[in-house]
mmCIF file of C-alpha atoms in Angstrom:
data_model
loop_
_atom_site.group_PDB
_atom_site.id
_atom_site.type_symbol
_atom_site.label_atom_id
_atom_site.label_comp_id
_atom_site.label_asym_id
_atom_site.label_seq_id
_atom_site.Cartn_x
_atom_site.Cartn_y
_atom_site.Cartn_z
ATOM 1 C CA MET A 76 21.457 -15.780 -49.901
ATOM 2 C CA LYS A 77 24.232 -13.855 -51.158
ATOM 3 C CA HIS A 78 25.302 -10.307 -50.107
ATOM 4 C CA PHE A 79 22.569 -8.773 -52.474
ATOM 5 C CA GLU A 80 20.019 -10.093 -54.839
ATOM 6 C CA PHE A 81 17.192 -8.514 -57.135
ATOM 7 C CA GLU A 82 13.894 -10.245 -57.210
ATOM 8 C CA ASN A 83 10.234 -9.645 -57.207
ATOM 9 C CA ASP A 84 11.042 -6.009 -58.061
ATOM 10 C CA LYS A 85 12.874 -5.440 -54.753
ATOM 11 C CA LEU A 86 16.763 -5.028 -54.202
ATOM 12 C CA ILE A 87 17.517 -6.854 -51.138
ATOM 13 C CA VAL A 88 21.076 -6.108 -49.650
ATOM 14 C CA LEU A 89 23.027 -7.551 -46.488
ATOM 15 C CA ASP A 90 23.403 -4.957 -43.981
ATOM 16 C CA GLN A 91 27.326 -4.890 -43.712
ATOM 17 C CA ARG A 92 27.356 -2.637 -40.900
ATOM 18 C CA LYS A 93 26.141 -5.437 -38.712
ATOM 19 C CA LEU A 94 28.709 -8.062 -39.989
ATOM 20 C CA PRO A 95 30.158 -10.260 -38.880
ATOM 21 C CA PHE A 96 27.856 -10.942 -35.779
ATOM 22 C CA GLU A 97 24.496 -10.227 -37.040
ATOM 23 C CA LYS A 98 23.137 -11.106 -40.597
ATOM 24 C CA GLU A 99 20.357 -8.689 -41.303
ATOM 25 C CA TYR A 100 18.963 -7.618 -44.561
ATOM 26 C CA PHE A 101 17.855 -4.332 -45.765
ATOM 27 C CA VAL A 102 14.948 -4.361 -48.564
ATOM 28 C CA CYS A 103 15.099 -1.505 -50.985
ATOM 29 C CA SER A 104 11.668 -1.322 -52.683
ATOM 30 C CA THR A 105 12.359 2.435 -54.033
ATOM 31 C CA TYR A 106 15.195 4.295 -55.402
ATOM 32 C CA GLN A 107 15.054 6.309 -52.269
ATOM 33 C CA ASP A 108 15.762 3.166 -50.325
ATOM 34 C CA VAL A 109 18.798 2.514 -52.395
ATOM 35 C CA TYR A 110 20.060 5.969 -51.894
ATOM 36 C CA ILE A 111 19.898 5.315 -48.109
ATOM 37 C CA ALA A 112 21.668 1.942 -48.524
ATOM 38 C CA ILE A 113 24.602 3.773 -50.386
ATOM 39 C CA LYS A 114 24.811 6.885 -48.256
ATOM 40 C CA ASP A 115 24.442 5.278 -44.986
ATOM 41 C CA MET A 116 26.856 2.615 -45.886
ATOM 42 C CA ILE A 117 24.513 -0.440 -45.495
ATOM 43 C CA ILE A 118 26.534 -1.484 -48.471
ATOM 44 C CA ARG A 119 29.915 -0.147 -49.619
ATOM 45 C CA GLY A 120 32.897 -0.893 -51.982
ATOM 46 C CA ALA A 121 33.117 1.171 -55.297
ATOM 47 C CA PRO A 122 32.127 -1.684 -57.681
ATOM 48 C CA LEU A 123 29.009 -2.712 -55.449
ATOM 49 C CA ILE A 124 27.955 0.946 -55.199
ATOM 50 C CA GLY A 125 27.845 0.987 -58.932
ATOM 51 C CA ILE A 126 25.718 -2.436 -59.338
ATOM 52 C CA VAL A 127 23.274 -1.267 -56.476
ATOM 53 C CA ALA A 128 22.774 2.096 -58.053
ATOM 54 C CA ALA A 129 22.058 0.618 -61.408
ATOM 55 C CA TYR A 130 19.157 -1.424 -59.733
ATOM 56 C CA GLY A 131 18.253 1.683 -57.958
ATOM 57 C CA VAL A 132 17.421 3.072 -61.621
ATOM 58 C CA VAL A 133 15.422 0.007 -62.215
ATOM 59 C CA LEU A 134 13.127 0.638 -59.126
ATOM 60 C CA GLY A 135 13.008 4.279 -60.044
ATOM 61 C CA PHE A 136 11.307 3.434 -63.501
ATOM 62 C CA LYS A 137 9.191 0.807 -61.914
ATOM 63 C CA GLU A 138 7.750 3.971 -59.886
ATOM 64 C CA ILE A 139 7.541 5.875 -63.182
ATOM 65 C CA ILE A 140 5.354 3.183 -64.609
ATOM 66 C CA GLU A 141 3.144 2.630 -61.327
ATOM 67 C CA LYS A 142 2.503 6.336 -60.978
ATOM 68 C CA ASN A 143 2.108 6.963 -64.680
ATOM 69 C CA MET A 144 4.629 9.683 -64.992
ATOM 70 C CA ASP A 145 6.705 11.072 -67.732
ATOM 71 C CA SER A 146 9.769 8.698 -68.535
ATOM 72 C CA ALA A 147 11.891 11.697 -68.512
ATOM 73 C CA LYS A 148 11.614 11.617 -64.683
ATOM 74 C CA ILE A 149 14.548 9.016 -64.800
ATOM 75 C CA TYR A 150 16.928 12.048 -65.193
ATOM 76 C CA GLU A 151 15.896 13.279 -61.689
ATOM 77 C CA ILE A 152 16.279 9.754 -60.161
ATOM 78 C CA ILE A 153 19.645 9.320 -61.914
ATOM 79 C CA ASN A 154 20.789 12.648 -60.431
ATOM 80 C CA TYR A 155 19.342 11.891 -56.975
ATOM 81 C CA LEU A 156 21.343 8.655 -57.012
ATOM 82 C CA VAL A 157 24.540 10.495 -58.169
ATOM 83 C CA SER A 158 24.377 12.539 -55.012
ATOM 84 C CA SER A 159 24.580 9.584 -52.818
ATOM 85 C CA ARG A 160 28.393 9.650 -52.341
ATOM 86 C CA PRO A 161 31.059 11.592 -54.353
ATOM 87 C CA THR A 162 34.229 9.448 -54.470
ATOM 88 C CA ALA A 163 33.661 6.268 -55.941
ATOM 89 C CA VAL A 164 33.583 6.944 -59.745
ATOM 90 C CA ASN A 165 31.774 3.365 -60.406
ATOM 91 C CA LEU A 166 28.832 5.121 -59.021
ATOM 92 C CA PHE A 167 28.665 7.481 -62.038
ATOM 93 C CA TRP A 168 29.892 5.101 -64.471
ATOM 94 C CA ALA A 169 27.222 2.728 -63.691
ATOM 95 C CA LEU A 170 24.479 5.453 -63.831
ATOM 96 C CA GLU A 171 25.993 6.807 -67.177
ATOM 97 C CA ARG A 172 25.342 3.280 -68.660
ATOM 98 C CA MET A 173 21.924 3.084 -67.339
ATOM 99 C CA LYS A 174 21.260 6.594 -68.721
ATOM 100 C CA LYS A 175 22.242 5.547 -72.179
ATOM 101 C CA VAL A 176 20.214 2.595 -72.016
ATOM 102 C CA PHE A 177 17.204 4.607 -71.505
ATOM 103 C CA GLU A 178 18.104 7.212 -74.161
ATOM 104 C CA GLU A 179 18.499 4.654 -76.783
ATOM 105 C CA ALA A 180 15.245 3.153 -75.839
ATOM 106 C CA ARG A 181 13.107 6.074 -74.954
ATOM 107 C CA ASN A 182 10.761 5.766 -78.021
ATOM 108 C CA LEU A 183 9.753 2.199 -76.936
ATOM 109 C CA SER A 184 7.028 1.471 -74.438
ATOM 110 C CA GLN A 185 7.635 1.932 -70.654
ATOM 111 C CA SER A 186 7.452 -1.912 -70.099
ATOM 112 C CA GLN A 187 10.107 -2.354 -72.692
ATOM 113 C CA ILE A 188 12.374 0.289 -71.227
ATOM 114 C CA TYR A 189 11.970 -1.132 -67.798
ATOM 115 C CA SER A 190 13.142 -4.671 -69.187
ATOM 116 C CA LEU A 191 16.033 -3.136 -70.754
ATOM 117 C CA LEU A 192 17.195 -1.256 -67.860
ATOM 118 C CA LEU A 193 16.838 -4.481 -65.665
ATOM 119 C CA GLN A 194 18.811 -6.377 -68.265
ATOM 120 C CA GLU A 195 21.399 -3.826 -68.190
ATOM 121 C CA ALA A 196 21.658 -3.903 -64.329
ATOM 122 C CA ARG A 197 22.220 -7.519 -64.301
ATOM 123 C CA LYS A 198 24.911 -7.109 -67.051
ATOM 124 C CA ILE A 199 26.842 -4.780 -64.853
ATOM 125 C CA GLU A 200 26.654 -7.166 -61.907
ATOM 126 C CA ASP A 201 27.515 -10.215 -64.156
ATOM 127 C CA GLU A 202 30.403 -8.334 -65.712
ATOM 128 C CA ASP A 203 31.722 -7.414 -62.293
ATOM 129 C CA LYS A 204 32.096 -10.893 -61.352
ATOM 130 C CA SER A 205 34.012 -12.084 -64.358
ATOM 131 C CA ILE A 206 36.247 -9.041 -64.017
ATOM 132 C CA ASN A 207 37.041 -9.802 -60.582
ATOM 133 C CA LYS A 208 38.315 -13.206 -61.556
ATOM 134 C CA LYS A 209 40.356 -11.790 -64.178
ATOM 135 C CA ILE A 210 41.835 -9.270 -61.779
ATOM 136 C CA GLY A 211 42.568 -11.955 -59.356
ATOM 137 C CA GLU A 212 44.418 -14.108 -62.147
ATOM 138 C CA HIS A 213 46.704 -10.977 -63.098
ATOM 139 C CA GLY A 214 47.321 -10.221 -59.817
ATOM 140 C CA ASN A 215 48.444 -13.522 -58.762
ATOM 141 C CA THR A 216 51.374 -13.296 -61.131
ATOM 142 C CA LEU A 217 53.010 -10.689 -58.764
ATOM 143 C CA ILE A 218 52.458 -12.870 -55.627
ATOM 144 C CA LYS A 219 55.331 -15.199 -54.593
ATOM 145 C CA GLU A 220 55.130 -18.304 -52.601
ATOM 146 C CA GLY A 221 54.576 -18.082 -49.064
ATOM 147 C CA ALA A 222 53.890 -14.216 -49.161
ATOM 148 C CA ASN A 223 52.903 -12.273 -46.299
ATOM 149 C CA ILE A 224 50.272 -9.624 -47.712
ATOM 150 C CA LEU A 225 49.139 -6.484 -46.017
ATOM 151 C CA THR A 226 45.444 -5.296 -46.981
ATOM 152 C CA HIS A 227 43.272 -2.274 -45.846
ATOM 153 C CA CYS A 228 39.739 -1.837 -45.677
ATOM 154 C CA ASN A 229 37.557 -4.481 -47.554
ATOM 155 C CA ALA A 230 37.939 -5.116 -51.152
ATOM 156 C CA GLY A 231 36.387 -8.522 -51.314
ATOM 157 C CA ALA A 232 33.142 -10.169 -52.476
ATOM 158 C CA LEU A 233 31.154 -7.928 -50.127
ATOM 159 C CA ALA A 234 32.586 -4.857 -51.845
ATOM 160 C CA THR A 235 31.883 -5.961 -55.324
ATOM 161 C CA GLY A 236 29.617 -8.267 -57.360
ATOM 162 C CA GLY A 237 31.516 -11.315 -56.021
ATOM 163 C CA TYR A 238 35.211 -12.546 -55.485
ATOM 164 C CA GLY A 239 36.742 -9.119 -54.832
ATOM 165 C CA THR A 240 39.379 -6.912 -56.273
ATOM 166 C CA ALA A 241 42.383 -6.868 -53.787
ATOM 167 C CA LEU A 242 40.756 -10.069 -52.221
ATOM 168 C CA GLY A 243 40.304 -11.512 -55.626
ATOM 169 C CA VAL A 244 44.176 -11.524 -56.022
ATOM 170 C CA ILE A 245 44.477 -12.807 -52.433
ATOM 171 C CA ARG A 246 42.151 -15.669 -53.031
ATOM 172 C CA GLU A 247 43.463 -16.635 -56.312
ATOM 173 C CA ALA A 248 47.081 -16.855 -54.614
ATOM 174 C CA HIS A 249 45.525 -18.868 -51.857
ATOM 175 C CA PHE A 250 43.410 -21.177 -54.120
ATOM 176 C CA THR A 251 46.540 -21.945 -56.161
ATOM 177 C CA GLY A 252 48.392 -23.297 -53.270
ATOM 178 C CA LYS A 253 51.001 -20.279 -52.620
ATOM 179 C CA ASN A 254 50.719 -20.639 -48.783
ATOM 180 C CA ILE A 255 50.173 -17.075 -48.159
ATOM 181 C CA HIS A 256 49.322 -15.146 -45.047
ATOM 182 C CA VAL A 257 47.213 -12.062 -44.770
ATOM 183 C CA TYR A 258 47.682 -9.279 -42.312
ATOM 184 C CA VAL A 259 44.480 -7.185 -42.015
ATOM 185 C CA ASP A 260 44.347 -3.608 -41.101
ATOM 186 C CA GLU A 261 41.348 -2.933 -38.608
ATOM 187 C CA THR A 262 40.671 0.162 -40.841
ATOM 188 C CA ARG A 263 39.023 2.763 -38.390
ATOM 189 C CA PRO A 264 36.555 4.341 -38.011
ATOM 190 C CA TYR A 265 34.081 1.779 -39.627
ATOM 191 C CA LEU A 266 36.470 -1.347 -38.965
ATOM 192 C CA GLN A 267 35.819 -2.848 -42.553
ATOM 193 C CA GLY A 268 39.100 -4.904 -42.244
ATOM 194 C CA ALA A 269 38.318 -6.386 -38.767
ATOM 195 C CA ARG A 270 34.760 -7.046 -39.425
ATOM 196 C CA LEU A 271 34.488 -7.883 -43.039
ATOM 197 C CA THR A 272 37.934 -8.652 -44.646
ATOM 198 C CA ALA A 273 38.776 -10.853 -41.626
ATOM 199 C CA PHE A 274 35.502 -12.500 -42.076
ATOM 200 C CA GLU A 275 35.636 -13.198 -45.736
ATOM 201 C CA LEU A 276 39.351 -14.667 -45.451
ATOM 202 C CA SER A 277 38.151 -16.900 -42.467
ATOM 203 C CA GLU A 278 35.160 -18.248 -44.354
ATOM 204 C CA ASP A 279 37.655 -19.263 -47.114
ATOM 205 C CA GLY A 280 40.130 -20.679 -44.790
ATOM 206 C CA ILE A 281 42.856 -18.212 -45.584
ATOM 207 C CA PRO A 282 45.259 -17.699 -42.803
ATOM 208 C CA ASN A 283 45.150 -14.146 -41.456
ATOM 209 C CA THR A 284 45.906 -11.920 -38.584
ATOM 210 C CA VAL A 285 44.286 -8.591 -37.624
ATOM 211 C CA ILE A 286 46.288 -5.830 -36.628
ATOM 212 C CA CYS A 287 45.417 -2.168 -35.494
ATOM 213 C CA ASP A 288 46.147 0.322 -38.469
ATOM 214 C CA ASN A 289 49.066 1.989 -36.593
ATOM 215 C CA MET A 290 50.852 -1.400 -36.548
ATOM 216 C CA ALA A 291 51.588 -1.672 -39.926
ATOM 217 C CA GLY A 292 54.998 0.158 -40.095
ATOM 218 C CA TYR A 293 56.350 -2.051 -37.285
ATOM 219 C CA LEU A 294 55.644 -5.180 -38.984
ATOM 220 C CA MET A 295 57.383 -3.815 -42.185
ATOM 221 C CA LYS A 296 60.471 -2.860 -40.010
ATOM 222 C CA LEU A 297 60.440 -6.605 -38.736
ATOM 223 C CA GLY A 298 60.306 -7.906 -42.357
ATOM 224 C CA LYS A 299 56.840 -9.497 -41.966
ATOM 225 C CA ILE A 300 55.388 -7.925 -44.974
ATOM 226 C CA ASP A 301 56.396 -8.893 -48.604
ATOM 227 C CA CYS A 302 53.629 -6.706 -50.495
ATOM 228 C CA VAL A 303 50.620 -4.503 -49.787
ATOM 229 C CA ILE A 304 47.378 -4.956 -51.792
ATOM 230 C CA VAL A 305 44.519 -2.427 -51.607
ATOM 231 C CA GLY A 306 41.305 -1.639 -53.655
ATOM 232 C CA ALA A 307 40.426 1.896 -55.161
ATOM 233 C CA ASP A 308 37.622 4.082 -55.309
ATOM 234 C CA ARG A 309 38.837 6.284 -58.024
ATOM 235 C CA ILE A 310 41.887 6.307 -60.110
ATOM 236 C CA ALA A 311 43.144 9.318 -61.928
ATOM 237 C CA LEU A 312 44.881 9.338 -65.377
ATOM 238 C CA ASN A 313 48.334 9.895 -63.920
ATOM 239 C CA GLY A 314 47.783 6.872 -61.486
ATOM 240 C CA ASP A 315 46.983 8.814 -58.495
ATOM 241 C CA THR A 316 44.522 6.654 -56.407
ATOM 242 C CA ALA A 317 41.743 7.365 -54.070
ATOM 243 C CA ASN A 318 40.984 4.795 -51.527
ATOM 244 C CA LYS A 319 39.898 4.290 -47.785
ATOM 245 C CA ILE A 320 41.563 6.702 -45.359
ATOM 246 C CA GLY A 321 44.871 5.304 -44.277
ATOM 247 C CA THR A 322 45.753 3.958 -47.616
ATOM 248 C CA TYR A 323 48.169 6.764 -48.201
ATOM 249 C CA SER A 324 49.893 6.392 -44.911
ATOM 250 C CA LEU A 325 50.455 2.789 -45.919
ATOM 251 C CA SER A 326 51.937 3.682 -49.210
ATOM 252 C CA VAL A 327 54.396 5.985 -47.566
ATOM 253 C CA LEU A 328 55.431 3.248 -45.116
ATOM 254 C CA ALA A 329 55.821 0.537 -48.004
ATOM 255 C CA LYS A 330 58.024 2.941 -50.037
ATOM 256 C CA HIS A 331 60.378 3.639 -47.091
ATOM 257 C CA HIS A 332 60.420 -0.273 -46.538
ATOM 258 C CA ASP A 333 61.058 -0.938 -50.107
ATOM 259 C CA ILE A 334 57.948 -3.025 -50.303
ATOM 260 C CA PRO A 335 55.839 -3.482 -53.372
ATOM 261 C CA PHE A 336 52.524 -1.557 -53.045
ATOM 262 C CA TYR A 337 49.603 -2.717 -55.463
ATOM 263 C CA ILE A 338 46.397 -1.255 -56.498
ATOM 264 C CA ALA A 339 43.797 -3.867 -57.525
ATOM 265 C CA ALA A 340 40.551 -2.381 -59.244
ATOM 266 C CA PRO A 341 38.487 -2.617 -62.509
ATOM 267 C CA VAL A 342 39.066 -0.344 -65.439
ATOM 268 C CA SER A 343 35.634 1.233 -64.521
ATOM 269 C CA THR A 344 37.171 2.651 -61.370
ATOM 270 C CA ILE A 345 39.644 4.971 -63.733
ATOM 271 C CA ASP A 346 38.491 8.275 -64.172
ATOM 272 C CA PHE A 347 40.030 9.138 -67.730
ATOM 273 C CA ASN A 348 38.574 12.596 -67.384
ATOM 274 C CA ILE A 349 40.845 13.712 -64.448
ATOM 275 C CA LYS A 350 44.553 14.393 -64.666
ATOM 276 C CA SER A 351 45.429 13.846 -60.983
ATOM 277 C CA GLY A 352 44.313 12.824 -57.645
ATOM 278 C CA SER A 353 43.979 16.691 -56.779
ATOM 279 C CA GLU A 354 40.799 16.615 -58.763
ATOM 280 C CA ILE A 355 39.400 13.707 -56.864
ATOM 281 C CA PRO A 356 36.510 14.866 -54.379
ATOM 282 C CA ILE A 357 37.081 13.680 -50.986
ATOM 283 C CA GLU A 358 33.999 12.614 -48.924
ATOM 284 C CA GLU A 359 33.766 13.944 -45.524
ATOM 285 C CA ARG A 360 31.322 11.839 -43.214
ATOM 286 C CA SER A 361 29.550 12.288 -40.226
ATOM 287 C CA GLU A 362 31.416 13.260 -36.770
ATOM 288 C CA ASP A 363 29.436 10.572 -35.022
ATOM 289 C CA GLU A 364 31.377 7.721 -36.711
ATOM 290 C CA ILE A 365 34.374 9.002 -34.583
ATOM 291 C CA ARG A 366 32.613 10.255 -31.733
ATOM 292 C CA PHE A 367 30.705 7.034 -30.758
ATOM 293 C CA PHE A 368 32.092 3.363 -30.591
ATOM 294 C CA ASN A 369 29.701 0.629 -30.253
ATOM 295 C CA GLY A 370 26.912 3.056 -29.418
ATOM 296 C CA LYS A 371 29.073 4.838 -26.560
ATOM 297 C CA LYS A 372 30.459 8.346 -26.714
ATOM 298 C CA ILE A 373 34.343 8.291 -26.694
ATOM 299 C CA VAL A 374 35.265 11.795 -27.721
ATOM 300 C CA PRO A 375 34.605 14.855 -25.525
ATOM 301 C CA ASP A 376 31.885 17.303 -26.640
ATOM 302 C CA GLU A 377 34.549 19.961 -26.718
ATOM 303 C CA SER A 378 36.807 18.285 -29.350
ATOM 304 C CA LYS A 379 36.382 18.884 -32.926
ATOM 305 C CA VAL A 380 36.297 15.793 -35.216
ATOM 306 C CA PHE A 381 37.525 15.609 -38.778
ATOM 307 C CA ASN A 382 36.442 12.217 -40.770
ATOM 308 C CA PRO A 383 37.446 12.242 -44.348
ATOM 309 C CA ALA A 384 36.305 8.709 -45.779
ATOM 310 C CA PHE A 385 39.182 8.496 -48.316
ATOM 311 C CA ASP A 386 42.889 9.814 -48.770
ATOM 312 C CA VAL A 387 44.785 9.975 -52.147
ATOM 313 C CA THR A 388 47.881 7.848 -52.796
ATOM 314 C CA PRO A 389 50.176 9.396 -55.238
ATOM 315 C CA ALA A 390 51.199 7.544 -58.037
ATOM 316 C CA GLU A 391 54.953 7.433 -57.143
ATOM 317 C CA ASN A 392 54.133 5.377 -54.149
ATOM 318 C CA ILE A 393 52.445 2.704 -56.229
ATOM 319 C CA THR A 394 54.331 -0.068 -57.849
ATOM 320 C CA ALA A 395 51.530 -1.229 -60.277
ATOM 321 C CA ILE A 396 47.721 -1.212 -60.859
ATOM 322 C CA ILE A 397 46.104 -4.650 -61.314
ATOM 323 C CA THR A 398 43.116 -4.550 -63.836
ATOM 324 C CA GLU A 399 41.105 -7.213 -65.501
ATOM 325 C CA LYS A 400 43.188 -6.017 -68.922
ATOM 326 C CA GLY A 401 46.394 -6.544 -67.303
ATOM 327 C CA VAL A 402 48.663 -5.320 -64.705
ATOM 328 C CA VAL A 403 49.639 -1.662 -65.394
ATOM 329 C CA PHE A 404 53.223 -0.557 -64.467
ATOM 330 C CA PRO A 405 54.707 2.923 -64.688
ATOM 331 C CA PRO A 406 54.659 5.163 -66.563
ATOM 332 C CA PHE A 407 51.013 5.446 -65.378
ATOM 333 C CA GLU A 408 49.762 8.034 -67.754
ATOM 334 C CA GLU A 409 50.976 6.602 -70.932
ATOM 335 C CA ASN A 410 49.951 2.964 -69.959
ATOM 336 C CA ILE A 411 46.475 3.874 -68.343
ATOM 337 C CA SER A 412 45.663 5.775 -71.640
ATOM 338 C CA LYS A 413 46.404 2.631 -73.466
ATOM 339 C CA LEU A 414 43.583 0.796 -71.219
ATOM 340 C CA LYS A 415 41.153 3.267 -72.737
ATOM 341 C CA GLU A 416 42.062 2.426 -76.211
ATOM 342 C CA LYS A 417 41.534 -1.283 -75.580
#
């Protein structure tokens, strides 16, 4: 089975917190279960969050039918899912699509509405897979033969409908025979790089080396990094980009060492309604993610903990943004606006 699947009116997702050593699945029978899956990072990655939330609407409407409730309760369900995580714009984008389908079909029977909602959720999933492949193809034009690529967090198949965004570019470079090597940041505190990205790369036979987050600058100084490719959770109109905490630091290091810094993300990750990264809400997560490691307390009780899940990389640190509609170069505001027109 893949990392998520909707079947028999249930959404079954791979618990990514347990990888790579345990393969457990979390069954979502209700939209509340979907909320938990997103909130507790059982699943993660901006595109996948959007897909899973769309299926959450489907499960919510199933409950409306079973309990003979007013179809308008769907708005309450959507708003509840919206509150699961604040930064990844794909969540809101997917839920808006689901809401639009409902509003266009609300005069139909509930069974017809359910079918249309399920159809739209599957469409969002299928679109994401083809979008990722296109991102990979466009991004591959930027990768030179024998490149050493640094990536942060996990922007692979596990974070999307399949194939991946940043890892989609890396996969495409590998499968076209470019003889690349990938350096993988551990990505603290959840270790998505060490646990998930290294796992995906190894499964595909892509040579990779895991490093601690604070080693990246040294590798750049040694000339071991040719480019940096990361994903994104939200991109502002001016090109400022929110991604997993630690991305900003990498961008500063890359700029200092004159190394290309690429963002790979679908157009759905661009928030055309905000002008800059200062408007992006940054999620702060539980202190326990820092206080505990592998179930053991590692921080004194007297110490305070600050745990933002994301940071914002300013547009001036970004070489290009790779989307399914092509590679976007500066000036970002002008060229991102053209994407919306397309």
